[in-house]
XYZ file of C-alpha atoms in Angstrom:
438
model
C -0.017 0.000 0.013
C 1.247 3.444 -0.779
C 1.138 6.469 1.406
C -2.418 7.864 2.047
C -3.001 10.448 -0.578
C -5.912 11.951 1.388
C -3.756 12.498 4.531
C -4.753 15.754 6.208
C -1.465 17.619 6.099
C -2.669 20.355 8.493
C -4.049 18.118 11.256
C -1.734 17.895 14.322
C -2.634 14.147 15.012
C 0.915 12.926 15.479
C 0.358 10.202 18.063
C 1.841 10.014 21.592
C 5.388 9.352 20.502
C 5.122 11.745 17.584
C 4.042 14.433 19.953
C 6.894 13.588 22.122
C 9.261 14.107 19.308
C 7.623 17.445 18.676
C 8.048 18.572 22.312
C 11.629 17.635 22.282
C 12.295 19.765 19.196
C 10.281 22.578 20.704
C 12.528 22.502 23.758
C 15.718 22.636 21.666
C 14.473 25.457 19.603
C 13.546 27.220 22.924
C 17.029 26.650 24.160
C 18.555 28.262 20.984
C 16.950 31.720 21.431
C 16.835 31.613 25.325
C 20.604 31.219 25.220
C 21.213 33.862 22.465
C 19.004 36.237 24.206
C 19.946 35.449 27.745
C 23.653 36.288 27.650
C 22.957 40.026 27.846
C 21.069 39.458 31.185
C 23.901 37.699 33.035
C 27.134 39.093 31.689
C 27.045 42.202 33.737
C 27.609 40.022 36.784
C 31.080 38.955 35.443
C 31.924 42.610 34.708
C 30.945 43.675 38.240
C 32.543 40.750 39.993
C 35.702 40.019 38.008
C 36.129 43.193 35.824
C 35.583 41.359 32.560
C 34.473 43.425 29.608
C 30.867 42.839 28.786
C 31.282 44.011 25.186
C 34.024 41.485 24.645
C 31.981 38.619 26.112
C 28.993 39.532 23.999
C 31.103 39.788 20.858
C 32.301 36.202 21.566
C 28.612 35.081 21.179
C 28.651 36.529 17.500
C 32.142 34.823 16.896
C 30.826 31.553 18.157
C 27.667 31.744 16.068
C 29.817 32.356 12.952
C 32.154 29.452 13.910
C 29.061 27.399 14.268
C 28.583 27.579 10.480
C 31.602 25.242 10.078
C 30.318 23.068 12.927
C 26.927 22.850 11.218
C 28.520 21.846 7.957
C 30.653 19.169 9.570
C 27.749 17.834 11.624
C 25.542 17.718 8.677
C 28.095 15.564 6.778
C 28.384 13.289 9.775
C 24.566 12.907 10.024
C 24.500 11.404 6.675
C 26.644 8.513 7.883
C 25.914 8.363 11.637
C 22.799 8.322 13.830
C 21.395 11.931 14.121
C 20.171 10.888 17.575
C 23.597 9.992 18.877
C 25.027 13.219 17.416
C 22.269 15.137 19.181
C 23.092 13.404 22.452
C 26.836 14.294 22.022
C 26.028 17.962 21.287
C 23.401 17.975 24.018
C 25.912 16.743 26.508
C 28.357 19.472 25.479
C 25.791 22.292 25.649
C 24.268 21.256 28.845
C 27.563 20.571 30.633
C 28.850 24.044 29.569
C 25.841 25.770 30.940
C 26.087 24.129 34.290
C 29.867 24.429 34.528
C 30.248 28.128 33.531
C 29.127 29.362 36.836
C 32.109 27.502 38.465
C 34.709 29.200 36.302
C 36.601 32.297 37.414
C 39.112 32.569 34.575
C 38.106 34.632 31.615
C 39.819 32.416 29.099
C 38.109 29.336 30.293
C 34.900 31.211 30.643
C 35.078 32.385 26.947
C 35.760 28.836 25.762
C 32.718 27.481 27.574
C 30.578 30.374 26.379
C 31.629 29.829 22.664
C 31.306 26.052 22.996
C 27.707 26.416 24.438
C 26.596 28.938 21.814
C 28.039 26.963 18.913
C 26.649 23.738 20.206
C 23.078 24.948 20.612
C 23.007 26.266 17.038
C 24.096 22.839 15.740
C 21.635 21.001 18.032
C 18.696 23.106 17.077
C 19.170 23.809 13.364
C 21.223 21.043 12.001
C 19.973 18.059 13.816
C 16.262 18.946 14.625
C 15.325 19.191 10.904
C 16.453 15.735 10.295
C 13.877 14.379 12.792
C 11.217 16.309 10.921
C 12.203 14.807 7.608
C 12.171 11.302 8.942
C 9.102 11.429 11.322
C 6.945 13.895 9.414
C 8.003 13.981 5.803
C 4.446 15.114 4.620
C 3.349 16.947 7.678
C 6.403 18.930 7.772
C 4.605 22.379 7.496
C 2.335 21.970 10.497
C 5.155 20.340 12.553
C 7.499 23.133 11.979
C 4.768 25.524 12.580
C 4.328 24.073 16.102
C 7.930 23.192 17.152
C 9.421 26.658 16.074
C 7.106 28.397 18.379
C 9.956 27.685 20.795
C 11.990 30.244 18.833
C 10.086 33.428 19.670
C 8.984 32.146 22.937
C 12.537 31.620 24.060
C 13.480 35.087 22.920
C 10.512 36.837 24.421
C 10.357 35.173 27.917
C 14.053 34.606 28.786
C 14.728 38.052 30.137
C 11.702 37.802 32.514
C 12.698 34.210 33.702
C 16.368 35.205 34.157
C 15.418 38.391 36.058
C 13.501 36.140 38.396
C 16.370 33.704 38.800
C 18.680 36.645 39.498
C 16.456 38.019 42.140
C 15.932 34.585 43.746
C 19.443 33.047 43.605
C 21.765 35.485 41.968
C 22.581 36.676 38.493
C 25.489 34.066 38.184
C 22.830 31.350 38.122
C 20.941 32.715 35.111
C 22.478 30.182 32.602
C 21.218 27.248 34.641
C 17.909 27.896 32.780
C 19.603 26.874 29.586
C 21.277 23.916 31.359
C 17.905 22.778 32.549
C 16.203 23.036 29.158
C 19.173 21.188 27.706
C 18.829 18.398 30.412
C 15.129 18.066 29.506
C 16.194 17.642 25.868
C 18.647 14.902 26.706
C 15.997 13.030 28.739
C 13.757 12.948 25.709
C 16.643 11.794 23.461
C 17.519 8.955 25.815
C 14.129 7.602 26.641
C 11.757 8.644 23.801
C 13.216 10.046 20.571
C 14.598 7.640 17.879
C 16.045 8.229 14.496
C 12.978 6.954 12.768
C 9.360 6.316 13.717
C 9.901 2.566 12.803
C 12.470 2.248 15.626
C 9.805 3.641 18.056
C 7.059 1.359 16.651
C 5.332 4.266 14.895
C 4.518 5.311 11.331
C 5.781 8.389 9.393
C 3.191 11.182 9.906
C 1.224 8.893 12.113
C -0.432 7.630 8.837
C -2.861 4.899 9.834
C -3.186 3.877 6.195
C 0.306 2.471 6.258
C 0.817 -1.095 7.456
C 3.862 -2.347 9.266
C 5.086 -3.840 5.977
C 4.587 -0.486 4.299
C 6.728 1.240 6.918
C 9.509 -1.213 6.700
C 9.420 -0.973 2.828
C 9.474 2.875 2.920
C 12.257 2.977 5.383
C 14.330 0.499 3.353
C 13.659 2.411 0.138
C 14.697 5.704 1.787
C 17.900 4.201 3.215
C 18.852 2.704 -0.091
C 18.204 6.057 -1.820
C 20.062 8.006 0.785
C 23.078 5.707 0.530
C 23.508 6.313 -3.173
C 22.186 9.886 -3.176
C 23.821 11.808 -6.054
C 23.700 15.074 -4.203
C 27.283 15.358 -3.104
C 28.705 18.496 -1.515
C 30.347 19.524 -4.739
C 27.195 19.117 -6.666
C 25.193 21.017 -4.092
C 27.708 23.974 -4.326
C 27.541 23.949 -8.181
C 23.728 24.202 -8.101
C 22.495 27.790 -8.257
C 19.242 26.903 -6.495
C 21.277 26.125 -3.418
C 22.292 29.719 -3.071
C 18.812 31.102 -4.000
C 17.172 29.175 -1.215
C 19.838 29.511 1.424
C 20.571 33.234 0.889
C 17.069 34.518 0.284
C 15.712 32.809 3.322
C 18.871 33.794 5.147
C 17.965 37.416 4.486
C 14.773 36.918 6.563
C 16.908 35.356 9.279
C 19.169 38.395 8.989
C 16.287 40.723 9.606
C 14.840 38.473 12.404
C 18.043 38.298 14.353
C 18.779 41.907 14.040
C 15.137 42.846 14.777
C 15.046 41.013 18.062
C 18.575 41.878 18.895
C 18.200 45.652 18.629
C 14.528 46.116 19.363
C 14.924 47.466 22.900
C 17.739 49.747 21.824
C 15.743 51.249 18.924
C 12.582 51.545 21.077
C 14.554 53.398 23.832
C 15.935 55.734 20.966
C 12.218 56.621 20.377
C 11.956 57.612 24.030
C 10.309 54.571 25.450
C 11.031 53.362 28.935
C 12.933 50.098 29.451
C 9.935 48.313 31.029
C 7.655 49.389 28.204
C 10.200 48.073 25.660
C 10.552 44.876 27.467
C 6.728 44.269 27.467
C 6.577 45.122 23.756
C 9.237 42.477 23.273
C 6.964 39.909 24.835
C 4.146 41.252 22.677
C 6.316 40.653 19.586
C 7.133 37.145 20.709
C 3.475 36.289 21.203
C 2.757 37.504 17.768
C 5.580 35.313 16.426
C 4.103 32.313 18.229
C 0.766 32.713 16.577
C 2.443 33.475 13.218
C 4.596 30.292 13.391
C 1.437 28.100 13.627
C -0.386 29.985 10.910
C 2.484 29.887 8.370
C 2.723 26.126 9.163
C -0.995 25.797 8.169
C -0.266 27.818 5.024
C 2.631 25.502 4.308
C 0.411 22.411 4.586
C -2.197 24.002 2.244
C -0.234 25.858 -0.302
C 3.339 24.419 0.011
C 6.610 25.886 1.409
C 7.380 28.170 -1.482
C 4.152 30.078 -1.222
C 4.534 30.246 2.564
C 8.058 31.575 2.348
C 7.056 34.270 -0.092
C 4.343 35.324 2.390
C 7.094 35.650 5.160
C 9.124 37.691 2.799
C 6.208 40.116 2.027
C 5.690 40.325 5.834
C 9.357 41.147 6.272
C 9.238 43.934 3.799
C 6.147 45.317 5.634
C 8.102 45.006 8.932
C 11.078 46.951 7.585
C 8.884 49.705 6.123
C 6.806 50.135 9.286
C 9.895 50.088 11.510
C 11.536 52.789 9.361
C 8.373 54.976 9.633
C 8.150 54.254 13.372
C 11.639 55.587 14.112
C 11.635 58.238 11.406
C 8.178 59.739 12.547
C 8.423 58.648 16.192
C 5.107 57.013 15.598
C 3.638 54.484 18.120
C 0.973 53.066 15.654
C 3.657 52.333 13.064
C 5.910 50.785 15.815
C 3.047 48.451 16.916
C 2.295 47.421 13.244
C 6.071 46.950 12.652
C 6.316 44.724 15.810
C 3.359 42.571 14.589
C 4.928 42.106 11.213
C 8.332 41.529 12.684
C 6.870 38.895 14.930
C 5.357 37.266 11.823
C 8.790 37.022 10.186
C 10.401 35.602 13.312
C 7.585 33.028 13.675
C 7.567 32.106 9.974
C 11.136 32.319 8.701
C 12.326 29.447 10.926
C 9.719 27.090 9.294
C 10.498 27.068 5.604
C 14.031 26.240 5.041
C 13.549 22.760 6.509
C 10.151 22.371 4.704
C 11.328 23.590 1.368
C 14.414 21.167 1.324
C 12.175 18.273 2.189
C 9.672 19.225 -0.425
C 12.272 19.705 -3.187
C 14.992 17.157 -2.445
C 12.814 14.576 -0.638
C 13.481 12.638 2.515
C 16.269 10.464 1.082
C 18.376 13.386 -0.112
C 17.487 15.655 2.871
C 20.622 15.054 5.042
C 22.941 15.817 2.118
C 21.086 18.857 0.848
C 20.317 20.385 4.111
C 23.773 19.875 5.525
C 25.124 22.251 2.708
C 22.163 24.714 2.488
C 21.949 25.496 6.249
C 25.503 26.659 6.731
C 25.214 28.964 3.734
C 21.943 30.304 5.166
C 23.671 31.016 8.387
C 26.151 33.370 6.731
C 23.557 36.270 6.616
C 21.487 34.708 9.372
C 24.229 34.973 11.925
C 24.935 38.638 11.254
C 21.560 40.348 11.924
C 22.322 42.252 15.100
C 25.816 43.362 13.767
C 24.434 44.529 10.487
C 21.510 46.608 11.875
C 23.557 48.123 14.637
C 26.370 49.078 12.237
C 23.880 50.518 9.739
C 22.138 52.540 12.348
C 25.441 53.870 13.832
C 27.073 54.695 10.463
C 23.979 56.047 8.720
C 22.713 57.947 11.675
C 19.447 56.301 12.543
C 17.506 53.048 12.840
C 15.042 54.563 10.274
C 17.704 54.677 7.521
C 18.951 51.228 8.641
C 15.446 49.792 8.021
C 15.121 51.469 4.629
C 18.323 49.666 3.592
C 16.895 46.444 4.962
C 13.625 46.974 2.964
C 15.713 47.151 -0.238
C 17.614 43.876 0.737
C 14.364 42.125 1.432
C 12.697 43.228 -1.765
C 15.740 41.929 -3.801
C 15.593 38.629 -1.909
C 11.816 38.285 -2.653
C 12.352 38.960 -6.391
C 15.219 36.497 -6.582
C 13.290 33.823 -4.707
C 10.208 34.223 -6.830
C 12.307 32.976 -9.852
C 12.343 29.509 -8.094
C 9.100 28.106 -9.454
C 9.296 24.471 -8.136
C 11.635 21.623 -7.399
C 11.841 20.270 -11.004
C 15.585 21.271 -10.991
C 16.253 18.427 -8.668
C 14.794 15.733 -10.960
C 16.449 17.373 -14.009
C 19.910 17.359 -12.357
C 19.518 13.703 -11.215
C 18.405 12.718 -14.779
C 21.372 14.444 -16.239
C 23.954 12.801 -13.913
C 22.306 9.386 -14.471
C 22.724 9.909 -18.186
C 26.312 10.909 -17.899
C 27.051 7.783 -15.772
C 25.983 5.459 -18.493
């Protein structure tokens, strides 16, 4: 029997173990942004206590994220040969141990090493390995799954400051990173006792599709493993394919905006004259908008496909840039609110579609090879968001002009991405290589 063609791709009936895998991925996405956002809350303790320069320590976060591009590439290559679950456990132990040990360190060099290892590790854990579980467990329901699990991305960014402020008031600021360690520990527990590389290993079916028999599942798994073993999509071929760069860099431009938007939001709102508490509350408002948008874009993916959904995110991104420019240029609160809503939409949606689009175009069997190349390229602009917007605002004189520049960038990204009509280029390339091999 073939896969059920009438399967409802927007219905979140994943089964108990399928939901457990989703909850696991949610926690790891939450860990990613809670760590990236949380550093600014606790580093002042080390400056006050040890005299360490906060700017230097924060800069190391960006350095670690950039180094993480190489770590993502290497791990992606390893995941095509070894168990993604075991690689997740290894990176999970590294990240969790770093978060729990960093409070015990009183030497700035050792602290910096642990800081960079933790930041680099959580990027790999969340964005290189999580998507592999989506491709194996939910190859057809990828849209709604990504819409749900990536709610952890804005939720981590929006709530971490509040949680860490409570930890600081209760136990001390130096204990703030224990939050990230605790989330990492939860992820490891799921990996050890619930999550498996494939649904078959857990006694489940892909997409929880009841139309599949046990024999179907074994056959599909065997077919995918055989196709993956002889996948023609080598690293060299991926790098010679122009669609690799169109997908990676155009979606990466939305990640560029999203990272810079959340990373500078408080500063730009303060430049408009808003109090810090008001700015913090508006950050939570933005995160809540992003949570709703993540789910809605996931539904759009299930109904219309990843390309249409991603173009919707890009249009939302252009609106966010435009209204943000007007908000700072005119000191307009209504424009600020609309810009925050649209910005939340970008943050909630952009994280969904890279995974979904690669699954849709390359298929489950080729996913590990294709995604392992595309994601590191995507991270080149994606890791530079805060740096780019801060530098633009500083050098050009205002956040308003910075967002005008970003509007132009996002329009260009949308136009280029729109040239990608479908995934036929994958089949054409494979047919060409097969003919050349004869």
